[in-house]
Coordinates of C-alpha atoms in Angstrom, one line a residue:
S1 CA 0.0 0.0 0.0
L2 CA 1.1 3.6 -0.7
L3 CA 1.7 5.9 2.2
K4 CA 1.5 9.7 2.1
L5 CA 4.7 9.9 4.0
F6 CA 5.0 13.5 5.2
A7 CA 1.6 13.4 6.7
Y8 CA 2.7 10.4 8.7
C9 CA 5.9 12.2 9.8
I10 CA 3.9 15.1 11.1
A11 CA 2.0 12.6 13.2
M12 CA 5.3 11.2 14.3
F13 CA 6.3 14.7 15.7
L14 CA 3.2 14.6 17.8
L15 CA 4.1 11.2 19.1
Q16 CA 7.5 12.6 20.2
N17 CA 5.7 15.3 22.3
V18 CA 6.1 18.0 19.6
E19 CA 2.8 19.9 20.1
Y20 CA 3.4 23.4 18.6
M21 CA 4.3 24.7 15.1
F22 CA 5.0 28.3 14.2
G23 CA 5.6 29.5 10.7
V24 CA 4.9 31.6 7.6
V25 CA 3.5 29.3 4.9
G26 CA 3.7 29.4 1.1
V27 CA 4.7 27.1 -1.7
P28 CA 5.7 24.3 -1.0
V29 CA 4.9 24.0 2.7
I30 CA 1.2 25.0 3.0
E31 CA 0.2 21.3 3.0
V32 CA 2.7 20.6 5.8
A33 CA 0.9 23.1 8.1
M34 CA -2.5 21.6 7.1
A35 CA -1.2 18.1 7.9
A36 CA 0.1 19.3 11.2
Q37 CA -3.3 20.7 12.2
A38 CA -5.0 17.5 11.0
A39 CA -2.6 15.5 13.2
G40 CA -3.4 17.6 16.3
I41 CA -0.4 20.0 16.3
K42 CA -1.3 23.6 17.2
Y43 CA -0.2 25.8 14.3
V44 CA 0.4 29.6 14.8
G45 CA 0.9 31.6 11.7
M46 CA 3.3 34.5 12.3
R47 CA 4.2 37.6 10.2
N48 CA 7.9 37.0 9.9
E49 CA 10.0 33.8 9.9
Q50 CA 12.5 35.2 12.4
A51 CA 9.8 35.8 15.0
A52 CA 8.3 32.4 14.2
C53 CA 11.7 30.8 15.0
Y54 CA 12.0 32.8 18.2
A55 CA 8.5 31.6 19.3
A56 CA 9.3 28.0 18.5
S57 CA 12.5 28.1 20.4
A58 CA 10.8 29.7 23.4
I59 CA 8.5 26.7 23.6
G60 CA 11.5 24.5 23.7
Y61 CA 12.9 26.4 26.6
L62 CA 9.6 26.5 28.5
T63 CA 8.6 22.9 28.0
G64 CA 11.8 21.0 27.4
C65 CA 10.3 19.7 24.1
P66 CA 11.1 21.3 20.8
A67 CA 8.5 23.1 18.7
V68 CA 8.6 23.3 14.9
C69 CA 9.3 26.4 12.9
L70 CA 7.9 26.0 9.4
V71 CA 9.3 28.2 6.6
V72 CA 9.4 28.4 2.8
S73 CA 12.5 28.1 0.7
G74 CA 15.2 30.6 0.1
P75 CA 14.5 33.9 1.7
G76 CA 12.0 32.3 4.2
L77 CA 14.7 30.0 5.5
I78 CA 17.3 32.8 5.6
H79 CA 15.0 34.9 7.7
A80 CA 14.7 32.0 10.2
L81 CA 18.5 31.7 10.5
G82 CA 18.5 34.5 13.1
G83 CA 16.1 32.5 15.3
M84 CA 18.2 29.3 14.8
A85 CA 21.4 31.1 15.8
N86 CA 19.6 32.5 18.9
A87 CA 18.3 29.1 19.9
N88 CA 21.8 27.5 19.5
M89 CA 23.5 30.2 21.5
N90 CA 20.8 29.9 24.2
C91 CA 20.9 26.1 24.1
W92 CA 17.2 25.8 23.4
P93 CA 15.7 23.0 21.3
V94 CA 13.9 23.8 18.1
I95 CA 13.2 22.0 14.8
V96 CA 13.2 24.1 11.6
I97 CA 11.5 22.6 8.6
G98 CA 12.2 24.4 5.4
G99 CA 10.7 23.8 2.0
S100 CA 13.0 23.8 -0.9
S101 CA 13.0 23.5 -4.7
D102 CA 12.1 20.2 -6.3
Q103 CA 14.9 17.7 -6.5
N104 CA 14.9 17.5 -10.3
Q105 CA 15.4 21.3 -10.5
E106 CA 18.6 21.4 -8.5
T107 CA 21.4 23.6 -10.1
T108 CA 18.9 24.8 -12.8
G109 CA 18.1 28.2 -11.2
A110 CA 14.8 27.0 -9.6
F111 CA 12.5 29.4 -7.7
Q112 CA 14.2 30.5 -4.5
E113 CA 16.9 27.8 -4.9
F114 CA 19.5 28.1 -2.2
P115 CA 22.1 25.8 -0.5
Q116 CA 19.9 25.5 2.6
V117 CA 21.3 22.4 4.2
E118 CA 24.8 23.8 4.0
A119 CA 23.8 27.2 5.2
C120 CA 22.0 25.8 8.3
R121 CA 25.0 23.8 9.4
L122 CA 26.5 27.0 10.8
Y123 CA 23.4 27.7 12.9
S124 CA 22.4 24.2 14.1
K125 CA 23.4 21.0 15.7
F126 CA 22.0 18.9 12.9
S127 CA 21.1 19.8 9.3
A128 CA 20.0 17.3 6.7
R129 CA 17.8 16.6 3.7
P130 CA 16.3 13.1 3.6
S131 CA 18.0 11.1 0.9
S132 CA 14.6 9.6 -0.1
L133 CA 11.0 9.4 1.0
A134 CA 11.7 6.2 2.9
M135 CA 14.3 8.0 5.1
I136 CA 12.0 10.8 6.3
P137 CA 10.9 9.1 9.6
A138 CA 14.5 8.4 10.6
V139 CA 15.6 12.0 9.8
V140 CA 12.7 13.4 11.9
E141 CA 13.6 11.2 14.9
K142 CA 17.3 12.2 14.6
A143 CA 16.4 15.9 14.5
V144 CA 14.2 15.6 17.6
R145 CA 16.8 13.6 19.5
S146 CA 19.7 15.9 18.5
S147 CA 17.7 19.0 19.6
I148 CA 17.2 17.8 23.2
Y149 CA 20.2 15.5 23.9
G150 CA 23.4 16.9 25.4
R151 CA 23.5 20.6 25.0
P152 CA 20.1 21.4 23.4
G153 CA 19.9 23.4 20.2
A154 CA 18.5 24.0 16.7
C155 CA 18.1 21.3 14.1
Y156 CA 17.1 21.7 10.4
I157 CA 15.2 19.4 8.1
D158 CA 15.1 20.3 4.4
I159 CA 12.0 19.1 2.4
P160 CA 12.0 19.5 -1.4
G161 CA 8.7 20.5 -2.8
D162 CA 8.2 17.2 -4.7
M163 CA 8.4 15.3 -1.4
V164 CA 5.6 17.1 0.4
N165 CA 2.7 15.3 -1.4
A166 CA 4.6 12.2 -2.6
K167 CA 3.7 8.7 -1.8
V168 CA 5.9 5.6 -1.1
D169 CA 5.4 1.9 -0.7
R170 CA 5.0 1.3 3.1
T171 CA 7.3 -1.7 3.0
N172 CA 10.2 0.5 1.9
V173 CA 9.9 3.0 4.7
R174 CA 12.5 2.9 7.5
F175 CA 10.2 3.3 10.5
V176 CA 11.9 4.2 13.8
S177 CA 10.6 4.4 17.4
C178 CA 10.2 7.6 19.3
C179 CA 13.3 8.8 21.0
P180 CA 13.3 8.5 24.8
S181 CA 13.9 11.5 27.1
P182 CA 17.5 12.4 27.5
P183 CA 19.3 10.4 30.3
A184 CA 20.2 12.4 33.4
S185 CA 23.9 11.9 33.8
L186 CA 25.7 12.1 37.1
A187 CA 29.1 13.7 37.9
N188 CA 32.1 11.7 39.0
S189 CA 31.9 11.0 42.7
Q190 CA 35.5 12.0 43.3
E191 CA 34.8 15.4 41.6
I192 CA 31.8 15.8 43.9
S193 CA 34.0 15.2 46.9
E194 CA 36.6 17.8 45.6
A195 CA 33.8 20.3 44.9
V196 CA 32.4 20.0 48.4
G197 CA 35.9 20.3 49.9
V198 CA 36.5 23.6 48.0
L199 CA 33.1 24.9 49.0
K200 CA 33.7 24.2 52.7
Q201 CA 37.0 26.1 52.7
A202 CA 35.4 29.2 51.1
Q203 CA 35.5 32.5 53.1
R204 CA 33.2 34.3 50.6
P205 CA 31.2 31.6 48.6
L206 CA 28.7 32.5 46.0
I207 CA 26.3 30.4 44.0
I208 CA 25.5 31.6 40.4
I209 CA 22.2 30.2 38.9
G210 CA 21.9 30.2 35.2
K211 CA 19.1 29.6 32.7
G212 CA 20.5 26.0 32.2
A213 CA 19.3 25.4 35.8
A214 CA 15.9 26.7 34.8
Y215 CA 15.8 24.6 31.7
G216 CA 17.0 21.5 33.7
R217 CA 14.1 21.9 36.2
A218 CA 16.5 22.0 39.0
E219 CA 14.6 24.6 41.1
N220 CA 13.6 22.2 44.0
E221 CA 17.1 20.8 44.4
I222 CA 18.8 24.3 44.2
K223 CA 16.3 25.7 46.7
E224 CA 17.2 22.9 49.1
L225 CA 21.0 23.4 48.5
V226 CA 20.8 27.2 49.1
E227 CA 18.7 26.8 52.3
L228 CA 20.8 23.9 53.6
S229 CA 24.1 25.6 52.9
G230 CA 23.2 29.2 53.7
I231 CA 25.3 30.5 50.8
P232 CA 24.3 33.7 49.0
F233 CA 23.2 33.3 45.4
L234 CA 23.1 35.4 42.3
P235 CA 20.9 34.6 39.3
T236 CA 21.8 35.4 35.7
P237 CA 19.1 37.3 33.8
M238 CA 17.2 34.2 32.8
G239 CA 18.2 32.3 35.9
K240 CA 15.9 34.8 37.8
G241 CA 13.0 32.9 39.4
V242 CA 14.7 29.5 39.8
L243 CA 14.6 30.8 43.3
P244 CA 12.5 33.9 44.0
D245 CA 14.2 37.2 43.6
D246 CA 13.0 38.2 47.1
H247 CA 14.6 35.1 48.7
P248 CA 16.7 36.2 51.7
N249 CA 19.8 34.6 50.1
C250 CA 19.5 36.5 46.8
V251 CA 22.2 39.1 46.3
S252 CA 21.1 40.5 43.0
A253 CA 21.1 44.0 44.4
A254 CA 24.8 43.7 45.1
R255 CA 25.8 42.0 41.9
S256 CA 29.1 43.7 41.2
R257 CA 30.2 43.4 44.8
S258 CA 29.4 39.7 45.1
L259 CA 31.2 38.9 41.8
L260 CA 34.2 40.9 42.7
Q261 CA 34.8 39.6 46.2
A262 CA 33.7 36.0 46.0
D263 CA 36.6 33.6 46.5
V264 CA 34.6 30.4 45.5
V265 CA 31.8 30.4 42.9
L266 CA 29.5 27.4 42.4
L267 CA 28.3 27.8 38.8
L268 CA 25.0 26.0 38.2
G269 CA 23.9 25.9 34.5
A270 CA 25.6 29.1 33.6
R271 CA 28.6 29.8 31.3
L272 CA 31.5 32.2 32.0
N273 CA 30.8 34.2 28.9
W274 CA 30.2 38.0 28.4
I275 CA 27.1 37.9 30.7
L276 CA 29.4 36.9 33.6
H277 CA 32.4 39.0 32.3
F278 CA 34.2 35.7 31.4
G279 CA 35.1 35.1 35.0
F280 CA 38.0 37.6 34.5
P281 CA 39.4 40.4 36.6
P282 CA 38.5 43.2 37.3
R283 CA 34.9 41.9 37.7
F284 CA 36.1 38.7 39.5
S285 CA 38.9 38.2 41.9
P286 CA 42.0 36.9 40.1
N287 CA 42.2 34.1 42.7
V288 CA 38.6 33.0 42.5
K289 CA 38.0 29.2 42.5
V290 CA 35.2 28.0 40.2
I291 CA 33.1 24.8 40.8
Q292 CA 31.5 24.3 37.4
V293 CA 28.4 22.2 36.7
D294 CA 27.6 21.8 33.0
V295 CA 26.1 19.1 30.7
C296 CA 28.6 19.9 28.0
A297 CA 32.2 18.7 28.6
E298 CA 33.6 21.3 26.2
E299 CA 32.3 24.1 28.4
L300 CA 34.2 22.9 31.5
S301 CA 37.2 25.1 32.4
N302 CA 36.3 27.5 29.5
N303 CA 38.0 30.9 30.2
V304 CA 38.7 30.0 33.9
R305 CA 40.3 26.7 35.0
A306 CA 37.7 24.9 37.1
A307 CA 38.8 23.9 40.6
A308 CA 36.2 21.2 40.3
A309 CA 34.5 20.3 37.0
L310 CA 31.2 18.5 37.4
L311 CA 30.0 17.0 34.1
G312 CA 26.4 16.1 34.2
D313 CA 22.7 17.0 34.4
V314 CA 22.4 20.0 36.7
R315 CA 19.5 18.7 38.6
A316 CA 21.2 15.3 39.2
V317 CA 24.5 16.9 40.1
V318 CA 23.0 19.3 42.6
G319 CA 21.3 16.2 44.2
Q320 CA 24.8 14.7 44.5
L321 CA 26.1 17.8 46.2
L322 CA 23.1 17.8 48.6
E323 CA 23.8 14.2 49.6
S324 CA 27.4 15.1 50.5
L325 CA 26.5 18.2 52.4
K326 CA 23.8 16.5 54.3
S327 CA 26.1 13.8 55.5
D328 CA 28.5 16.4 56.9
R329 CA 25.8 18.8 58.2
W330 CA 27.9 21.7 57.0
R331 CA 26.4 25.2 56.8
Y332 CA 27.9 28.6 55.9
P333 CA 27.4 31.1 58.8
S334 CA 24.9 33.9 58.3
D335 CA 26.9 36.4 60.5
T336 CA 30.2 36.5 58.5
E337 CA 31.8 39.7 57.4
W338 CA 30.9 38.6 53.8
W339 CA 27.2 38.4 54.5
I340 CA 27.4 41.7 56.4
T341 CA 29.2 43.4 53.5
L342 CA 26.6 42.1 50.9
R343 CA 23.6 43.2 53.0
E344 CA 25.0 46.7 53.5
K345 CA 25.6 47.0 49.7
M346 CA 22.1 45.7 48.9
A347 CA 20.5 48.2 51.3
S348 CA 22.6 51.1 49.9
N349 CA 21.6 50.3 46.3
A350 CA 18.0 49.8 47.3
Q351 CA 17.9 53.4 48.7
I352 CA 19.3 54.7 45.4
S353 CA 16.7 52.9 43.4
K354 CA 13.9 54.0 45.7
A355 CA 15.0 57.7 45.4
L356 CA 15.0 57.3 41.6
A357 CA 11.6 55.6 41.6
L358 CA 10.0 58.3 43.7
H359 CA 11.3 61.0 41.3
A360 CA 8.1 63.1 40.7
T361 CA 8.9 65.3 37.7
L362 CA 7.7 64.6 34.2
P363 CA 8.5 63.0 31.9
M364 CA 9.1 59.9 34.0
N365 CA 12.4 58.1 34.2
Y366 CA 13.0 54.3 34.0
Y367 CA 12.9 53.8 37.7
T368 CA 9.6 55.6 38.2
A369 CA 8.0 53.6 35.4
F370 CA 9.3 50.2 36.6
H371 CA 8.5 50.9 40.2
N372 CA 4.8 51.4 39.5
I373 CA 4.7 48.5 37.0
A374 CA 6.3 46.2 39.6
E375 CA 3.7 47.2 42.2
L376 CA 0.9 46.0 40.0
L377 CA 2.2 42.9 38.2
P378 CA 1.0 39.5 39.5
K379 CA 3.7 37.5 41.1
D380 CA 3.1 34.6 38.7
C381 CA 3.2 36.6 35.5
I382 CA 5.7 35.7 32.7
I383 CA 7.9 38.6 32.0
V384 CA 9.5 39.0 28.5
S385 CA 12.0 41.8 28.2
E386 CA 14.3 43.3 25.6
G387 CA 16.0 46.5 24.9
A388 CA 19.1 48.2 26.2
N389 CA 18.4 50.2 29.4
T390 CA 14.8 48.9 29.4
M391 CA 16.0 45.3 29.8
D392 CA 18.9 46.0 32.1
I393 CA 17.2 48.3 34.5
G394 CA 14.0 46.2 34.3
R395 CA 15.9 43.2 35.4
T396 CA 16.7 44.8 38.7
M397 CA 13.2 46.3 39.2
L398 CA 10.8 43.6 38.0
L399 CA 11.1 40.6 40.2
N400 CA 10.5 37.0 39.3
H401 CA 9.2 34.5 41.8
F402 CA 9.0 31.3 39.7
P403 CA 11.3 29.4 37.3
R404 CA 11.1 30.0 33.6
H405 CA 9.0 33.1 34.1
R406 CA 11.5 35.5 32.5
L407 CA 12.7 35.5 28.8
D408 CA 15.0 38.2 27.4
A409 CA 17.6 38.9 24.8
G410 CA 19.7 36.1 26.2
T411 CA 23.2 34.9 25.4
F412 CA 23.2 36.2 21.8
G413 CA 21.9 39.6 22.9
T414 CA 19.2 39.4 20.2
M415 CA 16.8 42.3 19.6
G416 CA 13.4 41.5 18.2
V417 CA 12.8 38.4 20.3
G418 CA 10.1 39.9 22.6
P419 CA 6.9 39.5 20.6
G420 CA 7.8 36.0 19.5
F421 CA 8.7 34.9 23.0
A422 CA 5.5 36.5 24.3
I423 CA 3.3 34.8 21.7
A424 CA 4.8 31.4 22.6
S425 CA 4.3 32.0 26.3
A426 CA 0.7 33.1 25.8
V427 CA -0.1 30.2 23.5
L428 CA 1.3 27.8 26.1
E429 CA -0.5 29.5 29.1
K430 CA -3.8 29.6 27.1
S431 CA -3.5 25.9 26.1
Q432 CA -2.8 24.9 29.7
E433 CA -5.5 27.2 31.1
T434 CA -3.1 28.5 33.8
G435 CA -4.6 32.0 33.9
R436 CA -1.0 33.4 34.2
R437 CA -0.5 36.7 32.3
V438 CA 2.3 37.4 29.9
V439 CA 3.8 40.9 30.1
C440 CA 6.3 42.0 27.4
V441 CA 8.4 45.0 28.4
E442 CA 10.0 46.5 25.3
G443 CA 12.3 49.4 24.5
D444 CA 10.9 51.4 21.6
S445 CA 13.8 50.4 19.4
A446 CA 13.4 46.7 20.3
F447 CA 9.7 46.8 19.6
G448 CA 10.3 48.0 16.1
F449 CA 12.1 44.8 15.1
S450 CA 9.0 42.6 15.4
G451 CA 6.2 45.0 16.1
M452 CA 3.9 43.6 13.4
E453 CA 3.5 40.5 15.5
V454 CA 0.8 42.4 17.4
E455 CA -1.5 41.4 14.6
T456 CA -0.7 37.7 15.4
M457 CA -1.6 38.4 19.0
C458 CA -4.9 39.9 18.0
R459 CA -5.7 37.2 15.5
Y460 CA -5.3 34.4 18.1
K461 CA -6.8 36.6 20.9
L462 CA -3.7 36.2 23.1
P463 CA -4.0 38.6 26.1
V464 CA -0.4 39.7 26.0
I465 CA 0.3 43.0 27.7
I466 CA 3.0 44.9 25.8
I467 CA 4.7 47.8 27.7
V468 CA 6.8 50.0 25.4
I469 CA 9.2 52.1 27.4
N470 CA 9.5 54.9 24.8
N471 CA 12.6 57.2 25.1
N472 CA 12.5 58.1 21.4
G473 CA 15.7 56.3 20.5
I474 CA 18.3 53.6 20.7
Y475 CA 19.8 54.0 24.2
S476 CA 18.6 57.6 24.1
G477 CA 16.7 60.0 21.9
V478 CA 15.7 63.7 21.7
D479 CA 12.5 65.5 22.7
P480 CA 10.0 66.8 20.1
E481 CA 11.2 70.4 20.3
T482 CA 14.8 69.4 19.6
W483 CA 13.6 67.2 16.8
K484 CA 11.8 70.1 15.2
Q485 CA 14.9 72.3 15.5
M486 CA 17.0 69.6 13.8
E487 CA 14.5 69.4 10.9
K488 CA 15.0 73.1 10.3
M489 CA 18.8 72.5 10.0
G490 CA 18.5 70.6 6.8
D491 CA 18.8 67.0 5.6
M492 CA 18.0 64.8 8.6
T493 CA 20.3 62.1 7.2
T494 CA 23.2 64.3 8.1
V495 CA 21.7 66.0 11.2
A496 CA 19.8 63.4 13.2
P497 CA 22.0 61.4 15.6
P498 CA 22.1 57.7 14.5
V499 CA 20.5 56.6 17.9
T500 CA 17.4 58.8 17.5
L501 CA 13.9 57.6 16.5
L502 CA 10.8 59.6 15.8
P503 CA 9.8 61.4 19.0
E504 CA 6.7 60.2 20.8
A505 CA 5.8 57.7 18.1
R506 CA 2.3 56.4 18.7
Y507 CA 3.0 52.7 19.0
E508 CA -0.3 52.1 20.9
Q509 CA -2.2 52.9 17.6
V510 CA -0.5 49.9 16.0
M511 CA -2.3 47.6 18.5
C512 CA -5.6 49.5 18.1
A513 CA -5.4 49.0 14.3
F514 CA -5.8 45.2 14.8
G515 CA -8.5 45.3 17.4
G516 CA -6.4 45.3 20.6
C517 CA -6.3 48.0 23.3
G518 CA -3.8 50.8 23.1
Y519 CA -2.9 53.4 25.8
L520 CA -0.7 56.5 25.6
V521 CA 0.9 57.0 28.9
R522 CA 2.7 60.1 30.2
T523 CA 2.0 60.2 33.9
V524 CA 2.2 57.7 36.8
E525 CA -1.6 57.9 37.2
E526 CA -2.1 57.1 33.5
L527 CA 0.4 54.2 33.8
R528 CA -1.3 52.6 36.7
S529 CA -4.8 53.0 35.3
A530 CA -3.8 51.5 31.9
L531 CA -2.0 48.6 33.4
Q532 CA -4.8 47.8 35.8
Q533 CA -7.3 47.9 33.0
S534 CA -5.0 45.7 30.8
L535 CA -4.7 43.1 33.6
R536 CA -8.5 42.9 33.9
D537 CA -8.9 42.4 30.2
T538 CA -8.3 38.7 29.4
A539 CA -9.9 38.7 26.0
M540 CA -7.5 40.7 23.8
P541 CA -3.9 42.0 23.9
S542 CA -3.0 45.5 25.1
L543 CA -0.1 47.9 24.4
L544 CA 1.0 50.7 26.8
N545 CA 3.1 53.3 25.1
V546 CA 5.0 54.8 28.1
L547 CA 6.7 58.1 27.3
I548 CA 9.8 58.7 29.4
D549 CA 12.5 61.3 29.5
P550 CA 14.6 60.8 26.3
A551 CA 17.7 61.6 28.2
A552 CA 16.9 59.2 31.1
D553 CA 19.6 56.8 32.1
R554 CA 21.5 55.9 35.2
K555 CA 24.4 58.4 34.8
Q556 CA 22.3 61.4 34.1
Q557 CA 19.7 60.6 36.8
V558 CA 22.3 60.0 39.5
P559 CA 25.5 62.0 38.9
I560 CA 27.3 60.2 41.8
I561 CA 27.0 56.9 39.9
E562 CA 30.1 56.6 37.7
R563 CA 29.6 53.0 36.4
S564 CA 26.5 52.0 34.5
D565 CA 26.4 48.6 36.4
L566 CA 26.6 50.0 39.9
L567 CA 23.0 49.0 40.7
C568 CA 23.4 45.5 39.2

């Protein structure tokens, strides 16, 4: 009997817990999306392939199972490469399926012909075109397995147009079973003993919690470790919420001080890359000892030689550390000079932030806006954030209380991820009927990258709340009066600073154009009223266009602060 193979393979995705597909359809993949829906996979049509890939990869991070990004050939696939690179850098699983020109048209100058498999190898863990119809199931299984095993990442499957609706004799098909969940590997017991020995000798220990710990579902084990050991901890931006930001051992408000003075760092699911200043002086002590926990052997001792290198699943390895510490009943004292120093620094920085937040003049600054937003947001909301100052200052002001409740520009520093991440989160929350709200906090520049995805939110009635912190530019802008003066000076291409955007752009009207709710916000009262109304409205998305001082930043608001990371 003949089998319509690609429809079967879509069903195979569902059997391997792949439940979501995001994409932009066209020839030759329209039938693929239709087959996915027929099989029970939830399909979300996006407005740009890059945003579709961001959304699919966010599902992979939030659930541990990859979603599919479906794109057309040539330019469609090229647009998705940004999302694939972002997923690979963040170590998030995603499967990209790209249509391509018919096999018998290769090298002839076919429509949108492009060396897609070769191009994707730079941006993925696995990239392949099935050699025949009969091999499609095996390639699908290999892509799913590769995306979640070891260090997770992006995988690409190339499907020529003539394969989409083709049929093959069932007896010729290489059927494969669904791949099991990745095995949870344990660290070497001798390395565990060495790590515990180093930790016990520390005078100023620090635990750093990365998004790998969030992805690895290690929150319960890490909570027990922190509370058993009494060691202060610092989350990376997407490690926020693995333990609540208001946990008494969280020292985020003294980030620079804790990194600089720690003599032993226990690194849980985080990498010593640019986010953690590579582990180098002057941000770290030159004599710091690092205990590194990572699922990827190649990452161990990268940049800084590990005093103890624990290769394994972060959840399982933390369990091993717990067993060892419990047997010795060791605990770091809470009255040490180290703890006293950190608490004093946290209190000092909190006073500075509070003074900025209570600044009453108009237009508002970042801290005033974030202070009032933070007071109203539900504790269990998912916060998506991107931008420059918007993301950095927002990280310190908007607290997370649960794991995997913050998504941002991440390891690759990618702008434009916000709407895609928010759509993925909202689709997931809506499907699971959790009632949790998704709040997407965007700089005005960042919003411009993927702003048309508000139509996607309205089309699927996803109650995302977008808050655009609008300072008229990239990093900073100019006020309307200054803009008018520049326009009188001549050609704006030679006059307008490269960082400036159109002053007081009406981003809220973009949301209104598609049936959502838009609010122009200038004052604290307008901000609180609009946010409260948006939180009550669970039927449609909202956008708050919050106009702040174009010159607002840390240095200008607080002259005594000389380094932009002092409040970190």
